[in-house]
CSV table of C-alpha atoms in Angstrom, one decimal:
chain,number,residue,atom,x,y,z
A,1,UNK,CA,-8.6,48.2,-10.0
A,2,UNK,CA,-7.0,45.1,-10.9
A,3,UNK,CA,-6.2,42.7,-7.4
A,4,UNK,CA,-2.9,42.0,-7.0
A,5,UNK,CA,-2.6,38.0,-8.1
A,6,UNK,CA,1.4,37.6,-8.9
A,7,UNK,CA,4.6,39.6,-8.4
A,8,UNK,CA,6.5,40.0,-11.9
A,9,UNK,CA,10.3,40.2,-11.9
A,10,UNK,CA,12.1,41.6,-15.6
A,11,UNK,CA,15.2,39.7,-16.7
A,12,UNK,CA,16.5,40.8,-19.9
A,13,UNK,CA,13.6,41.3,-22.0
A,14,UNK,CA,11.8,38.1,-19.7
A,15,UNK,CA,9.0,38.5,-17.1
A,16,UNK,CA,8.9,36.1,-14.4
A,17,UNK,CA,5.4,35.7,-13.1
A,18,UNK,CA,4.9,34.2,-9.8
A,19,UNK,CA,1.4,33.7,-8.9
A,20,UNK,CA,1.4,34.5,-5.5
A,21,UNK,CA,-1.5,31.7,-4.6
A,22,UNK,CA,-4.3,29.8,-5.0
A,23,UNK,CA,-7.3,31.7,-6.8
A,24,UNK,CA,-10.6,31.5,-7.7
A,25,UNK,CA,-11.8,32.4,-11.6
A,26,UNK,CA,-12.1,36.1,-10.9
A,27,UNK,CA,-8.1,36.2,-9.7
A,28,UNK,CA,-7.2,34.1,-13.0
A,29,UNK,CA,-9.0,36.9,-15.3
A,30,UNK,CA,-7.1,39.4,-13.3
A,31,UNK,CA,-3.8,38.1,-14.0
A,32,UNK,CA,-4.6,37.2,-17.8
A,33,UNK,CA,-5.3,41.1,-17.8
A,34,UNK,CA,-2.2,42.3,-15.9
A,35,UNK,CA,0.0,39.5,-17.4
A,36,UNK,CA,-1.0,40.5,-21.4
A,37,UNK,CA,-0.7,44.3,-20.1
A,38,UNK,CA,3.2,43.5,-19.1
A,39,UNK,CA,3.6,41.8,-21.8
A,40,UNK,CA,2.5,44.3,-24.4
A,41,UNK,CA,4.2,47.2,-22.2
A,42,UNK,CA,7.4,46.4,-21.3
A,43,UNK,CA,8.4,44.5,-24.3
A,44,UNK,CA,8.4,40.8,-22.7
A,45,UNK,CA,9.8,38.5,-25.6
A,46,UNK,CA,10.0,35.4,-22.9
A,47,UNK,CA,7.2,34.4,-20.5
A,48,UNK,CA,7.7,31.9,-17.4
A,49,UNK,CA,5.0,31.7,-15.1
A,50,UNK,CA,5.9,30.1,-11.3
A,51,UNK,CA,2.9,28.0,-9.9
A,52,UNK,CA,5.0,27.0,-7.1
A,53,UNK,CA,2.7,28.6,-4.3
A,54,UNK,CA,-0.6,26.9,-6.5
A,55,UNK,CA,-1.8,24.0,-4.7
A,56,UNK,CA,-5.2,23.5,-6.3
A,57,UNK,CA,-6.7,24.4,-9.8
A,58,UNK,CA,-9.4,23.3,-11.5
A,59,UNK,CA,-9.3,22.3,-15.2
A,60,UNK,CA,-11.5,25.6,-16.4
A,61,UNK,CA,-9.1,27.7,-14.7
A,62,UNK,CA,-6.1,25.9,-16.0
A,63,UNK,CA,-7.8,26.3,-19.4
A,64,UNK,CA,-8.1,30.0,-18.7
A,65,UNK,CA,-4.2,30.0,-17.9
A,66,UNK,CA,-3.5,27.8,-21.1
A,67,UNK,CA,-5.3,30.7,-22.8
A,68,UNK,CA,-3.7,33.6,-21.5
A,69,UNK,CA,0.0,31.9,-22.1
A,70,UNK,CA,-1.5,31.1,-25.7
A,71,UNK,CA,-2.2,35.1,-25.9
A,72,UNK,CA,0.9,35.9,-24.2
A,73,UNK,CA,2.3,34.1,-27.1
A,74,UNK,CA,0.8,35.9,-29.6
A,75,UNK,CA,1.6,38.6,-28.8
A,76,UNK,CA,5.4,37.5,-29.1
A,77,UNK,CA,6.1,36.3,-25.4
A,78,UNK,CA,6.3,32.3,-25.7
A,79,UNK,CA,5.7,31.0,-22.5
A,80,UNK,CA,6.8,28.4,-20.2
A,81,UNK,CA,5.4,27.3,-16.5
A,82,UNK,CA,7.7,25.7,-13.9
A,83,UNK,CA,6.8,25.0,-9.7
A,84,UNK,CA,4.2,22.6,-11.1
A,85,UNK,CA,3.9,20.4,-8.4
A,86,UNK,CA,3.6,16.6,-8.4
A,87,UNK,CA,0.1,16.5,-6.8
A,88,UNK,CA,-1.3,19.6,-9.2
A,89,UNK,CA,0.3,18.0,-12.1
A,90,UNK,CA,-1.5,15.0,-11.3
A,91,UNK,CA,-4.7,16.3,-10.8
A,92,UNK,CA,-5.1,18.5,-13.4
A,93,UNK,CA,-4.2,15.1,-16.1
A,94,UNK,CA,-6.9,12.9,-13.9
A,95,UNK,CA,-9.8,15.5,-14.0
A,96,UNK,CA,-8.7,15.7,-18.0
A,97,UNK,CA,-7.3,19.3,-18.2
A,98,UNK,CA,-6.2,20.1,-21.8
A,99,UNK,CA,-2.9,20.4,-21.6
A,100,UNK,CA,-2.1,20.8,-25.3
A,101,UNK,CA,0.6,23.1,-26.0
A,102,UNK,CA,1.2,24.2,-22.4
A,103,UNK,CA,5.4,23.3,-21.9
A,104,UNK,CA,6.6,22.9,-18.0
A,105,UNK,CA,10.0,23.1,-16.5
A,106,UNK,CA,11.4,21.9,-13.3
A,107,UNK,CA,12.9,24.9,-12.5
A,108,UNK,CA,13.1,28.8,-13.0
A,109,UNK,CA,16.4,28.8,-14.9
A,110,UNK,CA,15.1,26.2,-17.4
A,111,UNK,CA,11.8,27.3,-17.8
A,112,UNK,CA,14.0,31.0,-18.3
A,113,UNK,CA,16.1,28.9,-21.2
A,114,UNK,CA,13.1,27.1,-22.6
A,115,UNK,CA,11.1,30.5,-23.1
A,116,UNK,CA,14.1,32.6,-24.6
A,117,UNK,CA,14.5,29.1,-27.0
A,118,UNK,CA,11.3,29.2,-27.8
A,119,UNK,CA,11.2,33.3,-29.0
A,120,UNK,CA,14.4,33.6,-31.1
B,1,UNK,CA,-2.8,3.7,-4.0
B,2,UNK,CA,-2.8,1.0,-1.8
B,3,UNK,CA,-5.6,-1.2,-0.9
B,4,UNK,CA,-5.9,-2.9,2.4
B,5,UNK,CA,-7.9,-6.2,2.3
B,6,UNK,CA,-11.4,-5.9,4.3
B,7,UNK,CA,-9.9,-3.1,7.1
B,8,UNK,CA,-12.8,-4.0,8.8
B,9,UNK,CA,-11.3,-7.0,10.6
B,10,UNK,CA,-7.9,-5.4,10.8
B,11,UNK,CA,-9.3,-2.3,12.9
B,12,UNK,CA,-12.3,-3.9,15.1
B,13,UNK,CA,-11.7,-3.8,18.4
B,14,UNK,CA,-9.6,-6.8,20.0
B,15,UNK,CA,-12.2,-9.1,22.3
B,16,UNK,CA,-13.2,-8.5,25.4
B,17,UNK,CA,-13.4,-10.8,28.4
B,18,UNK,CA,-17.1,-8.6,28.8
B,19,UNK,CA,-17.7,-9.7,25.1
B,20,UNK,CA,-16.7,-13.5,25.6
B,21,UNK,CA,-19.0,-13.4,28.5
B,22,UNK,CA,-21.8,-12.0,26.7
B,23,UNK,CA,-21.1,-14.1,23.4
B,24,UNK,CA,-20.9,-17.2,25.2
B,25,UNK,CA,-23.1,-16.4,28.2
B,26,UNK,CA,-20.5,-17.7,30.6
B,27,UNK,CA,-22.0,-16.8,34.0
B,28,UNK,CA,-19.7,-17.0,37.8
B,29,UNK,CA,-21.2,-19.9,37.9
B,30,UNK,CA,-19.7,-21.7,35.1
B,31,UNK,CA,-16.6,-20.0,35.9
B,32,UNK,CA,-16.8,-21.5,39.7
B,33,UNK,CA,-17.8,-25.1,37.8
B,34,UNK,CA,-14.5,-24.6,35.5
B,35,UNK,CA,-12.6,-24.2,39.4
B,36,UNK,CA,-14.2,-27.5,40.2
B,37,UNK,CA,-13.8,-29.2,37.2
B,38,UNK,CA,-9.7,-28.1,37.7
B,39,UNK,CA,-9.3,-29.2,41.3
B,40,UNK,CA,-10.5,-32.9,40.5
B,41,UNK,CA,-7.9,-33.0,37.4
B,42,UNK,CA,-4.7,-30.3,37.9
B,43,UNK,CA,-3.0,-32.3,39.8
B,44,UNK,CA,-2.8,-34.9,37.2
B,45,UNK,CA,-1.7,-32.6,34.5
B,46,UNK,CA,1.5,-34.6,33.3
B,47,UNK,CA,-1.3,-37.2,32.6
B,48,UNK,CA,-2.6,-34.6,30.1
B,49,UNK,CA,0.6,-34.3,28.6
B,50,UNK,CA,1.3,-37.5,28.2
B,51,UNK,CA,-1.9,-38.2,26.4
B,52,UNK,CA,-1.7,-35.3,24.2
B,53,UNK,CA,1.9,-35.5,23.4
B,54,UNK,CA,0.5,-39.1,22.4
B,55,UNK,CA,-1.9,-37.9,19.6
B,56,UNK,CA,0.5,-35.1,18.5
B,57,UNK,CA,3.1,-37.6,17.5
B,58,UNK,CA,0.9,-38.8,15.4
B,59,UNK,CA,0.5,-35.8,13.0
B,60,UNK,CA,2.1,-34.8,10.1
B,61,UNK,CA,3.1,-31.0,11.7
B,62,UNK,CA,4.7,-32.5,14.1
B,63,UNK,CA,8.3,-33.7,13.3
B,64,UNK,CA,8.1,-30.3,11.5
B,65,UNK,CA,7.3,-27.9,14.5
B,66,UNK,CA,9.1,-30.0,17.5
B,67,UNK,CA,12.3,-31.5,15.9
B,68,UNK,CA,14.5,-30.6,18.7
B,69,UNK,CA,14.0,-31.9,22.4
B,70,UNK,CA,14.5,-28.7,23.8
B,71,UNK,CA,11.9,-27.0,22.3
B,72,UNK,CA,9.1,-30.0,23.3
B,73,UNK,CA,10.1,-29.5,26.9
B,74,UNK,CA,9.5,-25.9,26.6
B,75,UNK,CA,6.4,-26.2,25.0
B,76,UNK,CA,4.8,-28.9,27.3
B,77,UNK,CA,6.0,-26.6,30.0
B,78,UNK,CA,4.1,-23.7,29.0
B,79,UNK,CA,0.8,-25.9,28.2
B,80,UNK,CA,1.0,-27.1,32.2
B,81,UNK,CA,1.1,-23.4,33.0
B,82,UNK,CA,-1.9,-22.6,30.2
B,83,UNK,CA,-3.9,-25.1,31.9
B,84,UNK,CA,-3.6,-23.8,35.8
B,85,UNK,CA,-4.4,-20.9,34.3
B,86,UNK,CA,-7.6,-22.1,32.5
B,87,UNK,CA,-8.4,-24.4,35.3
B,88,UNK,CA,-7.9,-21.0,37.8
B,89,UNK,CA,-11.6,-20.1,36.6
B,90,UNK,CA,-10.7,-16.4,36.0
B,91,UNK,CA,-11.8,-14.7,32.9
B,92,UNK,CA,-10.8,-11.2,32.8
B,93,UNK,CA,-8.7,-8.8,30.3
B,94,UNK,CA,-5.2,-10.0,31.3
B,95,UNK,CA,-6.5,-13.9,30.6
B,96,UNK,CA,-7.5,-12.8,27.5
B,97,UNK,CA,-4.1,-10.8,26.6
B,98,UNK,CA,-2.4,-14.1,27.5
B,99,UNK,CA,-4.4,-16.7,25.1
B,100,UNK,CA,-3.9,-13.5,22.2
B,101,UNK,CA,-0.3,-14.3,22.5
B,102,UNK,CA,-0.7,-17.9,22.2
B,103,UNK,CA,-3.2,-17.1,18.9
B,104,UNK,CA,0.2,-14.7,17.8
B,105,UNK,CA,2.6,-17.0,17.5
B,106,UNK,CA,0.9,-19.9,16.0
B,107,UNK,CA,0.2,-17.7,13.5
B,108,UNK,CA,3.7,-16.3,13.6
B,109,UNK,CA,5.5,-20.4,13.2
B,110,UNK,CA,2.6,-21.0,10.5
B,111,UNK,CA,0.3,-23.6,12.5
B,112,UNK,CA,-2.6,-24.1,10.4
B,113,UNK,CA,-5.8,-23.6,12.3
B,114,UNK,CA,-6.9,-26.7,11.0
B,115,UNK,CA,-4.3,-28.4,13.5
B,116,UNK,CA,-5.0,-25.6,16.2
B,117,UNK,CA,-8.8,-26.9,16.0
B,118,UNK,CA,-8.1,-30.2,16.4
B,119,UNK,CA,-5.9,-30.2,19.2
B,120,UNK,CA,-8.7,-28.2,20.8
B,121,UNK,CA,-11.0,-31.0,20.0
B,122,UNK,CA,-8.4,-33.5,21.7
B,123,UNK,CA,-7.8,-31.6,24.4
B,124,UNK,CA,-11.6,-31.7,25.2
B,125,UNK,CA,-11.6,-35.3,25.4
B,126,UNK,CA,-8.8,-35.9,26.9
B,127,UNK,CA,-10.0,-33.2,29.7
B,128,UNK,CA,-13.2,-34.3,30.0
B,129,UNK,CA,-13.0,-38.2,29.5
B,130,UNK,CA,-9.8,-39.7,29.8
B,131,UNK,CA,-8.7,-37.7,33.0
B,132,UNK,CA,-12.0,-38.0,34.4
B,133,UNK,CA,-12.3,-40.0,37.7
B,134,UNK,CA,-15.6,-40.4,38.5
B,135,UNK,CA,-15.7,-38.7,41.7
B,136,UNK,CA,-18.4,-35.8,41.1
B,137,UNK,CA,-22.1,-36.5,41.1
B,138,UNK,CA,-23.6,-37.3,37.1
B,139,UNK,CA,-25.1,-34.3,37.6
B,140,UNK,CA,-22.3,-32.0,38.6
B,141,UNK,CA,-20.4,-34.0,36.3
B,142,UNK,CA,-22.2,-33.0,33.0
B,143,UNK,CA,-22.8,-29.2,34.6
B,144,UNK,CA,-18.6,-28.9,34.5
B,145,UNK,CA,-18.3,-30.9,31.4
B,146,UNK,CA,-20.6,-27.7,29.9
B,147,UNK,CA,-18.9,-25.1,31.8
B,148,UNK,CA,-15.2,-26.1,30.5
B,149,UNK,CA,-16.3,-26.5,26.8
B,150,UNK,CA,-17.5,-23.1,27.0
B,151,UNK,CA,-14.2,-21.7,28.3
B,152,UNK,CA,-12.3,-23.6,25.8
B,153,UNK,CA,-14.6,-22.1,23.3
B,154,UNK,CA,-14.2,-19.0,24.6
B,155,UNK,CA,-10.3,-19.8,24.3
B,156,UNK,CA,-10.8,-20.4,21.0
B,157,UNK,CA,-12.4,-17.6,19.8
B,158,UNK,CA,-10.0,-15.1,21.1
B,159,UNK,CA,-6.6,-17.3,19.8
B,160,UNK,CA,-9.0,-17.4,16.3
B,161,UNK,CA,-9.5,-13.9,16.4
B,162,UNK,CA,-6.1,-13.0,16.8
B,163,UNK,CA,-4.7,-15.9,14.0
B,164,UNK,CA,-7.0,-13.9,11.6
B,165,UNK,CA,-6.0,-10.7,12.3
B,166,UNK,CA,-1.8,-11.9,12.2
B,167,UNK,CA,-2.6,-13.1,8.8
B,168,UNK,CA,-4.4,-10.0,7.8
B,169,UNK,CA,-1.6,-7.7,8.7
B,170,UNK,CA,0.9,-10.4,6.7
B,171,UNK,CA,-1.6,-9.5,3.7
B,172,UNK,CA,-1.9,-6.1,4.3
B,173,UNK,CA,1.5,-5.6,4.8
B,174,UNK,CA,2.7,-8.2,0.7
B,175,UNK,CA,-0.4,-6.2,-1.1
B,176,UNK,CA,1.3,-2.9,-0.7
B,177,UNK,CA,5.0,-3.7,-0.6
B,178,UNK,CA,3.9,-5.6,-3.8
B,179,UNK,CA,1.8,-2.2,-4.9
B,180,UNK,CA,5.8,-0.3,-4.4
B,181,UNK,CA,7.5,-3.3,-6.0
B,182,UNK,CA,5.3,-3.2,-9.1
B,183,UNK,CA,6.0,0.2,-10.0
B,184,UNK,CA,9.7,0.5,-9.9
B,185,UNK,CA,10.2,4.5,-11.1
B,186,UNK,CA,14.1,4.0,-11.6
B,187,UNK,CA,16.9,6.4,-12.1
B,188,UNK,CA,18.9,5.1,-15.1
B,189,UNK,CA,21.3,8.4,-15.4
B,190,UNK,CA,21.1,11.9,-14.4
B,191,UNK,CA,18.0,13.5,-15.5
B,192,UNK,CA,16.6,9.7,-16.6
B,193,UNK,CA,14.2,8.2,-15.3
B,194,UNK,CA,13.0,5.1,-16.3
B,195,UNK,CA,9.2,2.8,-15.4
B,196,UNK,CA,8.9,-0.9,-16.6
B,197,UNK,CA,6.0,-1.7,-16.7
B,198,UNK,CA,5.0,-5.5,-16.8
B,199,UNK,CA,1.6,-7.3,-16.3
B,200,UNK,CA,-1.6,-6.0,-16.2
B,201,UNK,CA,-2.2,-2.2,-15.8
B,202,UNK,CA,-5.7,-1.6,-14.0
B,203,UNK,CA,-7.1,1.3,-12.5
B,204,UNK,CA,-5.6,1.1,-9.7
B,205,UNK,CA,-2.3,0.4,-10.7
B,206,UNK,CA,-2.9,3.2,-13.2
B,207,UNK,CA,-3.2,5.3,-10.6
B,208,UNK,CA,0.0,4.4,-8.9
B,209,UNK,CA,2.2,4.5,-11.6
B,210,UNK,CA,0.7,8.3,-12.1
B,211,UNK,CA,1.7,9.5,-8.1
B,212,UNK,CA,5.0,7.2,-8.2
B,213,UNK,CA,6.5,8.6,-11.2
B,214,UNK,CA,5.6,12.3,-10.7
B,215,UNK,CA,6.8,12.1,-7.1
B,216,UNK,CA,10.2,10.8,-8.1
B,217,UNK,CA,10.0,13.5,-11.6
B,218,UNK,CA,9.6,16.1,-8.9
B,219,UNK,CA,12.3,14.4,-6.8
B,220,UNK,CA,15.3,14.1,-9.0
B,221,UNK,CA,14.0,16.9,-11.7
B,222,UNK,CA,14.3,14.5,-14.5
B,223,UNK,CA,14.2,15.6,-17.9
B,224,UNK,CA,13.1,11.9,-20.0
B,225,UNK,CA,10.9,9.7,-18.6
B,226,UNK,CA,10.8,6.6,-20.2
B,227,UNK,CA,7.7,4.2,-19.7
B,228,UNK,CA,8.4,0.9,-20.7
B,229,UNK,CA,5.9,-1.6,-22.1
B,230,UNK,CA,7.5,-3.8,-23.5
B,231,UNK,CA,6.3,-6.5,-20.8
B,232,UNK,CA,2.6,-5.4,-21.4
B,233,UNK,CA,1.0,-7.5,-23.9
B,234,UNK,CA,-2.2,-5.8,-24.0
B,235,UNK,CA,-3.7,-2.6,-23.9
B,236,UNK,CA,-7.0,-1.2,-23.5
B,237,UNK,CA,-8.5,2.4,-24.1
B,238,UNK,CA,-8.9,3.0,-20.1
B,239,UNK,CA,-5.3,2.2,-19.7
B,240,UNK,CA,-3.6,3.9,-23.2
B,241,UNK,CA,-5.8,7.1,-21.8
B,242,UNK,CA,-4.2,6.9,-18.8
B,243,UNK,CA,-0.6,6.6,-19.6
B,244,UNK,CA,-1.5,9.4,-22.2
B,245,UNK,CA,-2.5,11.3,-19.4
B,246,UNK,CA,0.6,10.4,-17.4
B,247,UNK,CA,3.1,11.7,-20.2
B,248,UNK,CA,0.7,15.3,-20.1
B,249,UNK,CA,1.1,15.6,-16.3
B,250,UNK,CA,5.3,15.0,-16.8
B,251,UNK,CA,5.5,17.9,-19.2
B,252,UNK,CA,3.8,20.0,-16.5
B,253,UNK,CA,6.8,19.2,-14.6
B,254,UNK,CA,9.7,19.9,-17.1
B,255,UNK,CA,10.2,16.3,-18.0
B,256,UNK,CA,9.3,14.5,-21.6
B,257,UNK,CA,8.0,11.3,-21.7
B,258,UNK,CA,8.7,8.9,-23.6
B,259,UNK,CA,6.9,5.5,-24.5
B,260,UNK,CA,9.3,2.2,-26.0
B,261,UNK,CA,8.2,-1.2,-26.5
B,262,UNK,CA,5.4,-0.2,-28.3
B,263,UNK,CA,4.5,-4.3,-29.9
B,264,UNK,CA,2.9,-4.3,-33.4
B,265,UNK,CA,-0.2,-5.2,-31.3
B,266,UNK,CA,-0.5,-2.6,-29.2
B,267,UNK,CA,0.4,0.2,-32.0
B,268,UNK,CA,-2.6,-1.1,-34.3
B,269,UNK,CA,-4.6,-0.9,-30.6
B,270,UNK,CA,-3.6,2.5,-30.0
B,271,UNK,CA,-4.5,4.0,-33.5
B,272,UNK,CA,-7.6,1.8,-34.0
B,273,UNK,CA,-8.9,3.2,-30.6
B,274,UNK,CA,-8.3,6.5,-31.7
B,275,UNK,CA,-5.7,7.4,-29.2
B,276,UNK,CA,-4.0,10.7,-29.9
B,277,UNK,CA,-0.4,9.0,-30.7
B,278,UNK,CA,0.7,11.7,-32.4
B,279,UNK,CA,1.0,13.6,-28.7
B,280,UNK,CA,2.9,11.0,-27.4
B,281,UNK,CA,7.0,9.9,-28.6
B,282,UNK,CA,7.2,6.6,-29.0
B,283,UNK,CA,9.9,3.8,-29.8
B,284,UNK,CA,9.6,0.2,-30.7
B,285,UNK,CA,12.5,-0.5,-28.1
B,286,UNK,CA,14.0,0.3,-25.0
B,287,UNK,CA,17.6,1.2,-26.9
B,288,UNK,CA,15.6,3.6,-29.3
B,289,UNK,CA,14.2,5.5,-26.0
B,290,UNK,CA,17.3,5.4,-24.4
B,291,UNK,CA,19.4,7.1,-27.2
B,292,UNK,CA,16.7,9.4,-27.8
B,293,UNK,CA,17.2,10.9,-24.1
B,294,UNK,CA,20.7,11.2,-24.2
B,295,UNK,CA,20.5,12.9,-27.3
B,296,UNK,CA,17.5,15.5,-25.2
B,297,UNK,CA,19.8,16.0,-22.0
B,298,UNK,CA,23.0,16.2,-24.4
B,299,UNK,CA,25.0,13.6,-23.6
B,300,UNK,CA,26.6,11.4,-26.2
B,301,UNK,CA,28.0,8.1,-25.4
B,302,UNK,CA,31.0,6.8,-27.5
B,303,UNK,CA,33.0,3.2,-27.9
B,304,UNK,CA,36.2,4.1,-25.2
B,305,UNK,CA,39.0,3.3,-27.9
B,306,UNK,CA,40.9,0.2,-27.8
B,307,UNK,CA,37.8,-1.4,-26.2
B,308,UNK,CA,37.1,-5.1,-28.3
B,309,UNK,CA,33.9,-4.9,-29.6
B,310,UNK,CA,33.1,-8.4,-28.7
């Protein structure tokens, strides 16, 4: 039984993620495992995942999340976050998260656009 | 991130008249002396003025503070008053309230407490000597003479501690609107944001320039942020790490950064540290950066025709 970490909405061959909190590292697996299952599933060729309700998250689970949208992108979805907040944004660069490769956008709509850009 | 000089002397408690007593041991007694002392003198107060008014002429503050007649009156006036109240021999919460205020606004008209000192020093001997008739006993006589110095010592503690504690807040009050000055974040067109940064970048500052710009990136949703260094002549690992770590956090947030006025200098620093440029845009000016974000947020500028070039 996989707990219940974020609420997926389907536009158009996108998934919308939004993770509905802050988790500890067993509620990040869970949603690399239900997020790559969508993905591979329902034929998601754009991927934006909404932090907006994360307040805190520590640089190993923000690696694990770096991961998974690597993964996600593997397995054709690119993906793109947005609801970064300023405090979490800063946090995560001051305790020296990697963020290589991982592509924010201020809002839903543009993190939409930047994903679909990304995938043709 | 702000940083308030030595909060310990901004948030200690104010003095007491229980502390002044303690500090100073001033007993009923002496406070009964001081009553003496003021009923062989008060009466001759204008003499005090006189004398004082004398001496203050004489120093350099003075054509500064008391140009106009008016205002001489006044303060004469009130030091009668200060004096019936010193002389009243009462030393409780609401005397010490009073001398605060007097401590307040010399700090407020920028007396130096080099000038507040010495006109405690006349006073003294102008109290004690000049006004002095030679009606007590010697030995009741020296007794006062102890019992006033300690209340004008006590005086001088509180109007001191309150002088200090004015200029503190002054302090406190430049440091951090100097902290918000020196790290402008500025809105140079929709979407643009723009940081100049000039002077020396330390840790602290560092810090700042990391919550200042991401709060206004998460403010105005801004898609370029240009950092500008072009007034920053040189740079060190702690602080190329930092501004590296600044442009990472902005791409969290939707927004690219962008770093212009790279100098010769600090390009050879910035490779010869080993600083990963190649995750960072640069541009050797601020023009470069500027058309570079237009170009991202799709906006072209053109000559309006018919416009002289020069």
């Amino acid at each position: 039984m996989i707990p219940v970490t974020a609420a997926f909405a389907h536009l158009e061959g996108a998934l919308v993620a939004t993770v509905l909190g802050d988790m500890d590292p067993e509620g990040w697996n869970g949603l690399r495992r239900s997020l790559l299952d969508e993905v591979q599933h329902r034929g998601v060729r754009a991927l934006v995942v909404d932090l907006s309700a994360v307040r805190v998250m520590d640089p190993d689970d923000f690696e694990h999340l770096r991961r998974t949208l690597k993964m996600a992108a593997v397995l054709g979805a690119p993906a793109v976050l947005t609801g970064v907040s300023a405090p979490l944004a800063a946090a995560l660069a001051s305790l020296g998260a990697n963020l290589e490769g991982v592509v924010g956008e201020a809002t839903v709509e543009r993190a939409l656009d930047a994903a679909r850009r990304a995938s043709s | 991130m702000v940083h308030h000089p030595s909060p310990s002397l901004v948030h200690a408690p104010d003095v007491s008249a229980a502390d002044l007593r303690r500090r100073l041991s001033i007993t009923d007694h002496d406070l009964l002396l001081v009553r003496l002392y003021g009923s062989v003198i008060v009466h001759r107060l204008d003499e005090f003025v006189r004398h004082f008014y004398a001496w203050l002429e004489l120093q350099p503050e003075f054509s500064h503070f008391f140009s106009d007649g008016e205002r001489l009156s006044r303060v004469q006036r009130q030091q009668t008053e200060h004096w019936h109240d010193f002389f009243s021999g009462t030393l409780d919460d609401e005397y010490v309230a009073r001398r605060r205020r007097i401590g307040d606004t010399h700090a407020r008209i920028g007396l130096s407490l080099a000038a507040y000192l010495a006109s405690v020093d006349v006073s003294l001997t102008i109290l004690l000597d000049r006004m002095y008739d030679g009606r007590l006993e010697k030995q009741a006589y020296i007794d006062c003479q102890r019992a006033v110095t300690k209340m004008i010592h006590a005086d001088t503690i509180v109007i001191v501690d309150a002088y200090t504690r004015m200029t503190q807040r002054t302090l406190t009050e430049q440091t951090r609107a100097l902290m918000e000055m020196s790290t402008p974040v500025t809105q140079l067109w929709d979407s643009i944001l723009v940081l100049p940064v000039v002077g020396i970048v330390d840790t602290p500052r560092a810090n700042d320039i990391m919550t200042s710009s991401l709060r206004r990136i998460a403010e105005t949703r801004a898609k370029v942020f240009i950092i500008d260094v072009s007034g920053v002549s040189v740079i060190d690992t702690a602080v190329a790490n930092h501004i590296l770590k600044v442009t990472h956090a902005t791409r969290l947030m939707g927004c690219q950064s962008v770093l212009s006025g790279v100098s010769p200098i600090i390009a050879r620093t910035m490779v010869e540290l080993g600083i990963d440029v190649g995750s960072i845009e640069t541009s050797a000016t601020l023009r470069d950066a500027l058309e570079r974000a237009f170009r991202t947020i799709g906006v072209m500028v053109v000559p309006v025709p018919g416009t002289p070039t020069r």
